[in-house]
Amino acid sequence: MCLNSFFISVFLSFCIAANAQDTTLVELDSFIKQKDKFDQEKRKRIDKLENNLQQLKEGDLEKKYTTYLALYEEYKTFDFNKAFEFSNKLEEVAALQKDSVKIAYSKMKKGFILLSSGMFKETFDALKSVNANSLTDSMRAEYYFLTARSYYDLADYDKDQYFSPRYVEKAGLYIDSAGYLCNENFYRYRYFQGLKNLKLGNITLASDILNKLLSEEDLSYSDYAVIASTLSDIYIQQNNTQRAIYLLAKAATADIKASTKEAAAMVNLAQILYQKNDVKNAYTFINAAMDDANFYGARQRKVQVSALLKVISGVKVNSVEEQRRVLTRFVLALAVLSLTIIAFAIIIYRQLIKLRKADRVITKANESLKQTIVKLNEADKIKEEYIGYYFNINSEYLDKLALLKKSIASKLEKKNYDDIKIAIDKINLHKERENLYLRFDKTFLQLFPNFVDEVNKLFKEEDQFILSSNQELNTELRIFALTRMGITDNDKIAHILDYSVNTIYAYKNRVKNKSIVPNDKFDDYLMKIRGV
């Protein structure tokens, strides 16, 4: 009886914890959608400070320093570039004031923003340039805490057996130094004591310190996010991933409320959810983290987040497919009959897809067939017109030849040889060829009445063809009319028009070079000109 009660209580605890985790993730997702609202509040504060800055007198260095510091504080976890800009301005104003305390403090602020972006070398360079002895006790404590965090972050980045332990040891010494300068109840000291014990492996003590801090009511959103995120590492080490996910979700929510864009909580949450095969939520949160990283603007942060985004995106589709298979197995466990229904549904669905594909193929084929029919009809009409034109011309020339033959035969009979020469000289081949071209032009324009207008659309207004009243087509248009008829061989065109092949090439190139379409596409545009 007692054993049953134990298992029931364990099961209920598991269900309650899982439900709390799911609720927190849903809550975080809803806050992600409200990010703009919190960012607008942040921007209002920034705008107010920047307006105040514009109203300051040029020589009021003290108020400038104070306003620059306030703007830096607003930007430091919001916009890397702007925060870096104001850290430089802080240093410039402090130098103008020749205030060693402010100069050191400004350099320390620059160190913080460099560390937040993952620029370790630059961070340590900035911190080494700080004259800590010139700082007040509270500032020096802050400097030691920042240096400690720098070594902890560097140790986490290296994760090796040689350098990391040394960095952890150095960080602990800086925390101890800070402890001499501040009250033991000071929030930052207590937090770093918890962090120090965590890094040294004193998990129980670290957990006690950080849990007590987290329970305090006067924490800012930023402080809550830092504590919860750090505390989640303890639960990850203890394999209590449900509690870790809960804390990371709460930390990420607090970061959103504080408009913190450089926070790591969202990234760590996405990573642990990915490891638990919750790809859907992991993908949602890593995308939100990527948006924040892009907004914050630090390159190292974007590289870190994009690496994880690539991994999670790569398995997202497979995860969806796996969920489908799990659901199918669940349905099979409920009833064998549902398998038959699903099988039929899949078969019908596939058949529908095939039918739709077939419909698309048929529709495409019909369109192609329609275009082919149009082209064939056009070709038939061209054939009919030009067969009639051909027989007409031949009939006329046969009649002329018959008359010429009869005339020459009569003159030969009478031995009027001079008359024969006169008759032959009367034959004007140039005029005959001109008549031939004129009749070709008229016949062609009956088939393609808009040919000249359509060709002119391929040129600028000043380069368009303008024909005289007695012209149907000029030489250039006649060359391209033959091309539209399907005669593309330059030798044939040259023979028909009684020109050399080089002349035909010259005409074509001169016209195409003036066209507004590419030379190699010119003939394609010609072939698109439709007949009647």
Short mmCIF file of C-alpha atoms in Angstrom, two decimals:
data_model
loop_
_atom_site.label_atom_id
_atom_site.label_comp_id
_atom_site.label_asym_id
_atom_site.label_seq_id
_atom_site.Cartn_x
_atom_site.Cartn_y
_atom_site.Cartn_z
CA MET A 1 0.00 0.00 0.00
CA CYS A 2 2.81 2.39 0.94
CA LEU A 3 4.75 1.43 -2.19
CA ASN A 4 1.73 2.27 -4.36
CA SER A 5 1.37 5.62 -2.63
CA PHE A 6 5.05 6.36 -3.29
CA PHE A 7 4.78 5.66 -7.03
CA ILE A 8 1.59 7.70 -7.27
CA SER A 9 3.23 10.68 -5.55
CA VAL A 10 6.28 10.43 -7.84
CA PHE A 11 4.04 10.24 -10.90
CA LEU A 12 1.97 13.24 -9.76
CA SER A 13 5.16 15.25 -9.07
CA PHE A 14 6.42 14.43 -12.54
CA CYS A 15 3.12 15.51 -14.11
CA ILE A 16 3.05 18.77 -12.14
CA ALA A 17 6.65 19.58 -13.10
CA ALA A 18 6.02 18.78 -16.76
CA ASN A 19 2.87 20.93 -16.77
CA ALA A 20 4.74 23.85 -15.14
CA GLN A 21 7.45 23.55 -17.81
CA ASP A 22 4.90 23.52 -20.67
CA THR A 23 3.05 26.51 -19.20
CA THR A 24 6.31 28.46 -18.91
CA LEU A 25 7.24 27.74 -22.52
CA VAL A 26 3.81 28.87 -23.71
CA GLU A 27 4.17 32.02 -21.62
CA LEU A 28 7.61 32.68 -23.12
CA ASP A 29 6.24 32.24 -26.64
CA SER A 30 3.52 34.81 -25.92
CA PHE A 31 6.12 37.30 -24.60
CA ILE A 32 8.26 36.82 -27.71
CA LYS A 33 5.29 38.12 -29.70
CA GLN A 34 5.15 41.18 -27.40
CA LYS A 35 8.85 42.08 -27.72
CA ASP A 36 8.10 45.25 -29.65
CA LYS A 37 6.03 46.60 -26.77
CA PHE A 38 8.95 46.33 -24.30
CA ASP A 39 11.41 47.65 -26.89
CA GLN A 40 9.23 50.72 -27.41
CA GLU A 41 9.37 51.47 -23.68
CA LYS A 42 13.15 51.17 -23.84
CA ARG A 43 13.29 53.51 -26.85
CA LYS A 44 11.14 56.09 -25.05
CA ARG A 45 13.71 56.24 -22.23
CA ILE A 46 16.55 56.46 -24.76
CA ASP A 47 14.79 59.20 -26.76
CA LYS A 48 14.24 61.22 -23.60
CA LEU A 49 17.93 60.96 -22.66
CA GLU A 50 19.05 61.88 -26.19
CA ASN A 51 16.73 64.92 -26.17
CA ASN A 52 18.24 65.98 -22.85
CA LEU A 53 21.70 65.53 -24.36
CA GLN A 54 20.90 67.86 -27.28
CA GLN A 55 19.79 70.58 -24.87
CA LEU A 56 23.03 70.54 -22.87
CA LYS A 57 25.52 73.36 -23.30
CA GLU A 58 28.77 72.50 -25.07
CA GLY A 59 30.91 73.12 -22.00
CA ASP A 60 28.71 71.32 -19.46
CA LEU A 61 31.00 68.27 -19.25
CA GLU A 62 29.63 66.98 -15.95
CA LYS A 63 26.05 66.67 -17.22
CA LYS A 64 27.34 65.27 -20.52
CA TYR A 65 29.21 62.55 -18.64
CA THR A 66 26.13 61.71 -16.57
CA THR A 67 23.88 61.57 -19.66
CA TYR A 68 26.40 59.50 -21.65
CA LEU A 69 26.58 57.06 -18.74
CA ALA A 70 22.79 56.80 -18.57
CA LEU A 71 22.62 56.17 -22.35
CA TYR A 72 25.38 53.56 -22.08
CA GLU A 73 23.43 51.75 -19.36
CA GLU A 74 20.32 51.70 -21.58
CA TYR A 75 22.25 50.44 -24.59
CA LYS A 76 24.71 47.98 -23.00
CA THR A 77 22.45 44.93 -23.36
CA PHE A 78 20.31 46.41 -26.14
CA ASP A 79 22.57 47.65 -28.94
CA PHE A 80 26.29 46.78 -29.01
CA ASN A 81 27.34 49.48 -31.47
CA LYS A 82 25.55 52.29 -29.63
CA ALA A 83 26.82 51.09 -26.25
CA PHE A 84 30.37 50.96 -27.61
CA GLU A 85 29.92 54.46 -29.06
CA PHE A 86 28.83 55.90 -25.71
CA SER A 87 31.63 54.09 -23.84
CA ASN A 88 34.05 55.98 -26.12
CA LYS A 89 32.22 59.25 -25.48
CA LEU A 90 32.39 58.61 -21.73
CA GLU A 91 36.15 58.19 -22.02
CA GLU A 92 36.49 61.36 -24.14
CA VAL A 93 34.51 63.54 -21.69
CA ALA A 94 36.37 62.04 -18.70
CA ALA A 95 39.67 62.88 -20.43
CA LEU A 96 38.48 66.48 -21.02
CA GLN A 97 37.62 66.71 -17.32
CA LYS A 98 41.02 65.21 -16.45
CA ASP A 99 39.22 63.06 -13.92
CA SER A 100 41.25 59.85 -13.33
CA VAL A 101 38.31 58.13 -11.59
CA LYS A 102 35.97 58.74 -14.48
CA ILE A 103 38.62 57.77 -17.04
CA ALA A 104 39.19 54.42 -15.30
CA TYR A 105 35.45 53.87 -14.84
CA SER A 106 34.82 54.62 -18.56
CA LYS A 107 37.42 52.05 -19.59
CA MET A 108 35.77 49.54 -17.30
CA LYS A 109 32.41 50.17 -19.00
CA LYS A 110 34.05 49.57 -22.37
CA GLY A 111 35.42 46.29 -21.00
CA PHE A 112 31.91 45.17 -20.05
CA ILE A 113 30.45 45.79 -23.51
CA LEU A 114 33.41 44.06 -25.19
CA LEU A 115 32.95 41.04 -22.92
CA SER A 116 29.22 40.92 -23.69
CA SER A 117 30.06 40.60 -27.37
CA GLY A 118 32.60 37.80 -26.79
CA MET A 119 35.69 39.86 -27.67
CA PHE A 120 38.03 38.44 -25.00
CA LYS A 121 41.34 39.94 -26.13
CA GLU A 122 39.86 43.40 -26.45
CA THR A 123 38.13 42.95 -23.05
CA PHE A 124 41.36 42.14 -21.23
CA ASP A 125 43.19 44.93 -23.05
CA ALA A 126 40.54 47.39 -21.83
CA LEU A 127 40.61 46.03 -18.26
CA LYS A 128 44.42 46.10 -18.10
CA SER A 129 44.34 49.79 -19.06
CA VAL A 130 42.17 50.59 -16.00
CA ASN A 131 43.98 52.11 -13.04
CA ALA A 132 42.00 50.28 -10.36
CA ASN A 133 43.70 52.22 -7.55
CA SER A 134 42.09 55.43 -8.81
CA LEU A 135 38.57 53.98 -8.41
CA THR A 136 36.28 54.30 -5.42
CA ASP A 137 35.73 51.16 -3.34
CA SER A 138 32.36 50.41 -4.96
CA MET A 139 33.79 50.99 -8.43
CA ARG A 140 36.81 48.83 -7.68
CA ALA A 141 34.53 46.05 -6.44
CA GLU A 142 32.59 46.32 -9.70
CA TYR A 143 35.91 46.18 -11.59
CA TYR A 144 36.94 42.99 -9.75
CA PHE A 145 33.55 41.38 -10.39
CA LEU A 146 33.81 42.24 -14.09
CA THR A 147 37.33 40.80 -14.29
CA ALA A 148 36.14 37.64 -12.51
CA ARG A 149 33.29 37.25 -14.98
CA SER A 150 35.76 37.74 -17.86
CA TYR A 151 37.91 34.85 -16.64
CA TYR A 152 34.85 32.63 -16.05
CA ASP A 153 33.57 33.35 -19.57
CA LEU A 154 37.01 32.64 -21.02
CA ALA A 155 37.19 29.37 -19.11
CA ASP A 156 33.75 28.37 -20.45
CA TYR A 157 34.86 29.31 -23.95
CA ASP A 158 38.10 27.24 -23.82
CA LYS A 159 36.69 24.24 -21.90
CA ASP A 160 40.11 22.57 -21.73
CA GLN A 161 42.02 20.78 -18.98
CA TYR A 162 44.96 23.18 -18.85
CA PHE A 163 43.89 26.81 -19.18
CA SER A 164 40.28 26.69 -17.91
CA PRO A 165 41.15 25.66 -14.31
CA ARG A 166 43.69 28.51 -14.16
CA TYR A 167 41.12 31.03 -15.34
CA VAL A 168 38.60 29.73 -12.77
CA GLU A 169 41.21 30.13 -10.04
CA LYS A 170 42.02 33.70 -11.13
CA ALA A 171 38.31 34.57 -11.22
CA GLY A 172 37.90 33.30 -7.64
CA LEU A 173 40.74 35.52 -6.44
CA TYR A 174 39.12 38.59 -8.00
CA ILE A 175 35.80 37.73 -6.30
CA ASP A 176 37.64 37.47 -2.97
CA SER A 177 39.23 40.87 -3.61
CA ALA A 178 35.82 42.35 -4.34
CA GLY A 179 34.52 40.84 -1.10
CA TYR A 180 36.89 43.02 0.94
CA LEU A 181 35.34 46.14 -0.63
CA CYS A 182 31.61 45.48 -0.25
CA ASN A 183 29.07 44.25 2.26
CA GLU A 184 28.46 40.49 2.41
CA ASN A 185 24.75 41.11 1.90
CA PHE A 186 25.41 43.06 -1.29
CA TYR A 187 23.50 41.39 -4.13
CA ARG A 188 26.41 41.24 -6.60
CA TYR A 189 28.79 39.76 -4.02
CA ARG A 190 26.28 37.05 -3.10
CA TYR A 191 25.68 36.25 -6.75
CA PHE A 192 29.40 35.92 -7.48
CA GLN A 193 29.87 33.76 -4.37
CA GLY A 194 27.24 31.44 -5.81
CA LEU A 195 28.96 31.51 -9.21
CA LYS A 196 32.35 30.87 -7.63
CA ASN A 197 31.08 27.79 -5.75
CA LEU A 198 29.39 26.55 -8.92
CA LYS A 199 32.68 26.80 -10.87
CA LEU A 200 34.58 25.09 -8.03
CA GLY A 201 32.07 22.21 -8.00
CA ASN A 202 30.42 23.11 -4.67
CA ILE A 203 26.99 22.50 -6.21
CA THR A 204 24.93 22.32 -3.01
CA LEU A 205 26.31 25.57 -1.59
CA ALA A 206 26.00 27.32 -4.95
CA SER A 207 22.39 26.14 -5.27
CA ASP A 208 21.49 27.41 -1.78
CA ILE A 209 23.00 30.85 -2.45
CA LEU A 210 21.41 31.32 -5.86
CA ASN A 211 17.97 29.97 -4.85
CA LYS A 212 17.85 32.40 -1.93
CA LEU A 213 18.78 35.25 -4.25
CA LEU A 214 16.13 34.22 -6.77
CA SER A 215 13.42 34.25 -4.10
CA GLU A 216 14.00 37.89 -3.23
CA GLU A 217 11.23 40.24 -4.33
CA ASP A 218 13.18 43.38 -5.23
CA LEU A 219 15.19 41.88 -8.11
CA SER A 220 15.22 43.71 -11.42
CA TYR A 221 14.32 41.77 -14.58
CA SER A 222 17.99 41.75 -15.60
CA ASP A 223 19.19 40.45 -12.21
CA TYR A 224 16.48 37.78 -12.15
CA ALA A 225 17.48 36.63 -15.64
CA VAL A 226 21.18 36.34 -14.71
CA ILE A 227 20.47 34.38 -11.48
CA ALA A 228 17.93 32.05 -13.08
CA SER A 229 20.21 31.38 -16.05
CA THR A 230 23.18 30.59 -13.78
CA LEU A 231 21.04 28.41 -11.51
CA SER A 232 19.88 26.42 -14.55
CA ASP A 233 23.50 25.22 -15.02
CA ILE A 234 23.32 23.49 -11.64
CA TYR A 235 20.16 21.61 -12.59
CA ILE A 236 21.66 20.65 -15.95
CA GLN A 237 24.63 19.12 -14.09
CA GLN A 238 22.17 17.25 -11.85
CA ASN A 239 20.27 16.01 -14.95
CA ASN A 240 17.15 17.83 -13.75
CA THR A 241 16.41 19.21 -17.20
CA GLN A 242 12.76 20.04 -16.41
CA ARG A 243 13.82 22.50 -13.71
CA ALA A 244 16.60 23.84 -15.93
CA ILE A 245 14.14 24.45 -18.79
CA TYR A 246 11.73 26.16 -16.40
CA LEU A 247 14.46 28.52 -15.12
CA LEU A 248 15.82 29.27 -18.60
CA ALA A 249 12.31 30.06 -19.86
CA LYS A 250 11.78 32.39 -16.91
CA ALA A 251 15.18 34.00 -17.52
CA ALA A 252 14.41 34.48 -21.23
CA THR A 253 11.03 36.02 -20.34
CA ALA A 254 12.75 38.42 -17.92
CA ASP A 255 15.26 39.33 -20.66
CA ILE A 256 12.38 40.21 -23.00
CA LYS A 257 10.78 42.40 -20.33
CA ALA A 258 14.13 44.16 -19.82
CA SER A 259 14.70 44.44 -23.61
CA THR A 260 17.98 42.56 -23.17
CA LYS A 261 19.23 41.51 -26.62
CA GLU A 262 22.62 39.99 -25.75
CA ALA A 263 21.22 37.44 -23.28
CA ALA A 264 22.26 33.79 -23.51
CA ALA A 265 19.20 32.30 -21.77
CA MET A 266 17.19 31.92 -24.98
CA VAL A 267 20.11 30.23 -26.73
CA ASN A 268 20.72 27.80 -23.85
CA LEU A 269 17.01 27.04 -23.68
CA ALA A 270 16.88 26.24 -27.41
CA GLN A 271 19.94 24.00 -27.05
CA ILE A 272 18.57 21.97 -24.16
CA LEU A 273 15.16 21.61 -25.86
CA TYR A 274 16.93 20.42 -29.01
CA GLN A 275 18.81 17.83 -26.95
CA LYS A 276 15.45 16.66 -25.58
CA ASN A 277 14.14 16.36 -29.18
CA ASP A 278 11.65 19.20 -28.67
CA VAL A 279 12.61 20.57 -32.09
CA LYS A 280 9.47 22.65 -32.54
CA ASN A 281 10.09 24.82 -29.45
CA ALA A 282 13.86 24.76 -29.98
CA TYR A 283 13.36 26.13 -33.50
CA THR A 284 10.99 28.86 -32.26
CA PHE A 285 13.35 30.03 -29.53
CA ILE A 286 16.60 29.84 -31.54
CA ASN A 287 14.96 32.01 -34.21
CA ALA A 288 13.97 34.52 -31.52
CA ALA A 289 17.57 34.41 -30.23
CA MET A 290 18.86 35.00 -33.77
CA ASP A 291 16.59 38.04 -34.12
CA ASP A 292 18.00 39.41 -30.85
CA ALA A 293 21.60 38.68 -31.91
CA ASN A 294 21.08 40.48 -35.23
CA PHE A 295 19.49 43.40 -33.39
CA TYR A 296 22.27 43.56 -30.79
CA GLY A 297 24.84 43.64 -33.59
CA ALA A 298 27.83 41.83 -32.03
CA ARG A 299 29.40 39.54 -34.65
CA GLN A 300 30.57 36.86 -32.20
CA ARG A 301 27.08 36.56 -30.73
CA LYS A 302 25.59 36.11 -34.21
CA VAL A 303 28.15 33.42 -35.06
CA GLN A 304 27.36 31.52 -31.86
CA VAL A 305 23.61 31.63 -32.39
CA SER A 306 23.71 30.92 -36.14
CA ALA A 307 25.76 27.74 -35.54
CA LEU A 308 23.01 26.34 -33.30
CA LEU A 309 20.26 27.63 -35.61
CA LYS A 310 21.79 25.70 -38.50
CA VAL A 311 21.82 22.45 -36.50
CA ILE A 312 18.24 22.82 -35.25
CA SER A 313 16.91 23.86 -38.66
CA GLY A 314 18.56 20.82 -40.20
CA VAL A 315 16.57 18.38 -38.07
CA LYS A 316 13.29 20.30 -37.92
CA VAL A 317 11.78 18.52 -40.91
CA ASN A 318 12.97 15.12 -39.63
CA SER A 319 11.47 15.93 -36.24
CA VAL A 320 8.08 16.68 -37.79
CA GLU A 321 8.24 13.38 -39.65
CA GLU A 322 9.19 11.55 -36.45
CA GLN A 323 6.23 13.09 -34.61
CA ARG A 324 3.99 11.86 -37.40
CA ARG A 325 5.34 8.32 -37.02
CA VAL A 326 4.84 8.44 -33.23
CA LEU A 327 1.26 9.60 -33.74
CA THR A 328 0.68 6.79 -36.22
CA ARG A 329 1.93 4.20 -33.71
CA PHE A 330 -0.35 5.68 -31.07
CA VAL A 331 -3.34 5.43 -33.39
CA LEU A 332 -2.41 1.83 -34.20
CA ALA A 333 -2.36 1.05 -30.46
CA LEU A 334 -5.91 2.37 -30.09
CA ALA A 335 -7.46 0.39 -32.93
CA VAL A 336 -6.30 -1.82 -35.80
CA LEU A 337 -9.23 -0.59 -37.82
CA SER A 338 -7.79 2.93 -37.96
CA LEU A 339 -4.78 1.51 -39.84
CA THR A 340 -7.06 0.39 -42.64
CA ILE A 341 -8.72 3.80 -42.75
CA ILE A 342 -5.37 5.58 -42.82
CA ALA A 343 -4.08 3.21 -45.48
CA PHE A 344 -7.09 3.91 -47.69
CA ALA A 345 -6.78 7.62 -47.00
CA ILE A 346 -3.10 7.57 -48.01
CA ILE A 347 -3.87 5.62 -51.17
CA ILE A 348 -6.66 8.02 -52.11
CA TYR A 349 -4.44 10.99 -51.28
CA ARG A 350 -1.62 9.67 -53.45
CA GLN A 351 -4.05 8.96 -56.27
CA LEU A 352 -5.37 12.51 -55.97
CA ILE A 353 -1.81 13.83 -56.13
CA LYS A 354 -1.18 11.72 -59.22
CA LEU A 355 -4.43 12.96 -60.76
CA ARG A 356 -3.52 16.53 -60.00
CA LYS A 357 -0.09 16.02 -61.51
CA ALA A 358 -1.72 14.40 -64.54
CA ASP A 359 -4.16 17.33 -64.80
CA ARG A 360 -1.25 19.76 -64.70
CA VAL A 361 0.59 17.77 -67.38
CA ILE A 362 -2.54 17.61 -69.56
CA THR A 363 -3.24 21.33 -69.04
CA LYS A 364 0.34 22.14 -69.96
CA ALA A 365 0.14 19.85 -72.99
CA ASN A 366 -3.14 21.49 -74.07
CA GLU A 367 -1.57 24.94 -73.82
CA SER A 368 1.38 23.74 -75.85
CA LEU A 369 -0.98 22.13 -78.36
CA LYS A 370 -2.99 25.35 -78.66
CA GLN A 371 0.19 27.30 -79.38
CA THR A 372 1.23 24.66 -81.92
CA ILE A 373 -2.18 24.83 -83.60
CA VAL A 374 -1.94 28.62 -83.80
CA LYS A 375 1.50 28.31 -85.36
CA LEU A 376 0.28 25.61 -87.79
CA ASN A 377 -2.74 27.70 -88.79
CA GLU A 378 -0.44 30.63 -89.33
CA ALA A 379 1.94 28.47 -91.34
CA ASP A 380 -0.97 27.10 -93.41
CA LYS A 381 -2.18 30.61 -94.15
CA ILE A 382 1.33 31.68 -95.12
CA LYS A 383 1.61 28.64 -97.37
CA GLU A 384 -1.76 29.34 -99.01
CA GLU A 385 -0.95 32.99 -99.62
CA TYR A 386 2.52 32.35 -100.95
CA ILE A 387 1.53 29.37 -103.10
CA GLY A 388 -1.05 31.65 -104.74
CA TYR A 389 1.55 34.39 -104.96
CA TYR A 390 4.09 31.96 -106.49
CA PHE A 391 1.67 30.68 -109.16
CA ASN A 392 0.53 34.22 -109.92
CA ILE A 393 4.07 35.39 -110.49
CA ASN A 394 5.01 32.34 -112.50
CA SER A 395 1.84 32.62 -114.61
CA GLU A 396 2.58 36.25 -115.42
CA TYR A 397 6.19 35.51 -116.29
CA LEU A 398 5.16 32.54 -118.44
CA ASP A 399 2.75 34.83 -120.32
CA LYS A 400 5.52 37.38 -120.80
CA LEU A 401 7.91 34.66 -121.99
CA ALA A 402 5.28 33.34 -124.41
CA LEU A 403 4.76 36.81 -125.89
CA LEU A 404 8.52 37.36 -126.09
CA LYS A 405 9.01 33.97 -127.77
CA LYS A 406 6.26 34.65 -130.28
CA SER A 407 7.68 38.13 -131.04
CA ILE A 408 11.24 36.85 -131.47
CA ALA A 409 10.08 33.94 -133.61
CA SER A 410 8.19 36.34 -135.90
CA LYS A 411 11.20 38.65 -136.20
CA LEU A 412 13.52 35.72 -136.87
CA GLU A 413 11.21 34.60 -139.68
CA LYS A 414 11.40 38.04 -141.18
CA LYS A 415 15.12 38.26 -140.40
CA ASN A 416 14.59 41.51 -138.50
CA TYR A 417 17.60 40.96 -136.23
CA ASP A 418 17.84 44.57 -135.17
CA ASP A 419 14.26 44.45 -133.92
CA ILE A 420 15.11 41.39 -131.86
CA LYS A 421 17.91 43.32 -130.12
CA ILE A 422 15.57 46.25 -129.49
CA ALA A 423 12.96 43.89 -128.00
CA ILE A 424 15.54 42.30 -125.69
CA ASP A 425 16.87 45.70 -124.61
CA LYS A 426 13.34 46.71 -123.62
CA ILE A 427 13.39 44.02 -120.91
CA ASN A 428 14.17 46.01 -117.65
CA LEU A 429 15.40 43.43 -115.12
CA HIS A 430 15.78 46.05 -112.36
CA LYS A 431 12.19 47.16 -112.76
CA GLU A 432 11.03 43.57 -112.88
CA ARG A 433 12.87 42.86 -109.61
CA GLU A 434 11.36 45.98 -108.01
CA ASN A 435 7.89 44.82 -109.05
CA LEU A 436 8.67 41.41 -107.60
CA TYR A 437 9.68 42.96 -104.25
CA LEU A 438 6.61 45.22 -104.26
CA ARG A 439 4.28 42.29 -104.76
CA PHE A 440 6.14 40.34 -102.04
CA ASP A 441 5.74 43.30 -99.66
CA LYS A 442 2.01 43.59 -100.31
CA THR A 443 1.44 39.88 -99.88
CA PHE A 444 3.54 39.80 -96.67
CA LEU A 445 1.72 42.80 -95.16
CA GLN A 446 -1.63 41.15 -95.92
CA LEU A 447 -0.48 38.35 -93.61
CA PHE A 448 1.27 40.60 -91.07
CA PRO A 449 -0.43 44.02 -91.27
CA ASN A 450 1.14 45.19 -87.96
CA PHE A 451 4.65 44.04 -88.84
CA VAL A 452 6.20 47.50 -89.21
CA ASP A 453 4.56 48.81 -86.01
CA GLU A 454 5.64 45.75 -84.04
CA VAL A 455 9.22 45.98 -85.33
CA ASN A 456 9.34 49.69 -84.42
CA LYS A 457 8.53 48.78 -80.81
CA LEU A 458 11.98 47.20 -80.65
CA PHE A 459 13.69 50.60 -81.21
CA LYS A 460 13.87 54.02 -79.65
CA GLU A 461 11.66 56.60 -81.30
CA GLU A 462 14.55 58.25 -83.14
CA ASP A 463 15.70 54.88 -84.57
CA GLN A 464 12.29 53.64 -85.77
CA PHE A 465 11.61 52.92 -89.47
CA ILE A 466 9.76 55.69 -91.33
CA LEU A 467 8.59 54.65 -94.81
CA SER A 468 7.73 56.96 -97.66
CA SER A 469 4.20 56.97 -99.08
CA ASN A 470 5.20 54.80 -102.05
CA GLN A 471 7.01 52.23 -99.89
CA GLU A 472 5.56 49.09 -98.38
CA LEU A 473 8.84 47.78 -96.89
CA ASN A 474 12.44 48.97 -97.19
CA THR A 475 15.45 46.69 -97.59
CA GLU A 476 16.07 46.19 -93.86
CA LEU A 477 12.40 45.41 -93.15
CA ARG A 478 12.31 43.06 -96.17
CA ILE A 479 15.29 41.12 -94.76
CA PHE A 480 13.51 40.68 -91.41
CA ALA A 481 10.22 39.91 -93.18
CA LEU A 482 11.96 36.96 -94.83
CA THR A 483 13.30 35.97 -91.38
CA ARG A 484 9.74 36.06 -89.98
CA MET A 485 8.70 33.81 -92.90
CA GLY A 486 11.22 31.27 -91.62
CA ILE A 487 14.05 32.01 -94.06
CA THR A 488 16.98 32.48 -91.65
CA ASP A 489 19.86 31.41 -93.86
CA ASN A 490 21.79 34.52 -94.93
CA ASP A 491 22.90 32.90 -98.23
CA LYS A 492 19.26 32.33 -99.23
CA ILE A 493 18.24 35.86 -98.22
CA ALA A 494 21.18 37.28 -100.21
CA HIS A 495 20.17 35.23 -103.27
CA ILE A 496 16.50 36.30 -103.07
CA LEU A 497 17.31 40.00 -102.65
CA ASP A 498 20.24 39.95 -105.09
CA TYR A 499 22.77 41.12 -102.49
CA SER A 500 26.07 39.68 -101.28
CA VAL A 501 26.06 37.71 -98.01
CA ASN A 502 28.31 40.37 -96.44
CA THR A 503 25.75 43.05 -97.27
CA ILE A 504 23.00 41.04 -95.58
CA TYR A 505 25.24 40.64 -92.46
CA ALA A 506 25.94 44.38 -92.48
CA TYR A 507 22.22 45.29 -92.72
CA LYS A 508 21.29 42.90 -89.92
CA ASN A 509 24.05 44.00 -87.54
CA ARG A 510 23.40 47.70 -88.11
CA VAL A 511 19.70 47.30 -87.34
CA LYS A 512 20.21 45.01 -84.33
CA ASN A 513 22.81 47.34 -82.79
CA LYS A 514 20.21 50.12 -82.67
CA SER A 515 17.58 47.86 -81.08
CA ILE A 516 16.61 48.12 -77.40
CA VAL A 517 16.62 44.31 -77.10
CA PRO A 518 19.78 42.13 -76.97
CA ASN A 519 21.12 41.19 -80.42
CA ASP A 520 20.83 37.45 -79.75
CA LYS A 521 17.15 37.88 -78.78
CA PHE A 522 16.13 40.09 -81.72
CA ASP A 523 15.04 37.22 -84.00
CA ASP A 524 13.02 35.68 -81.14
CA TYR A 525 11.04 38.93 -80.84
CA LEU A 526 10.45 38.90 -84.62
CA MET A 527 9.06 35.37 -84.49
CA LYS A 528 6.55 36.46 -81.80
CA ILE A 529 4.88 38.91 -84.21
CA ARG A 530 1.50 37.38 -84.98
CA GLY A 531 -0.29 37.36 -88.31
CA VAL A 532 -3.97 38.03 -89.03
#
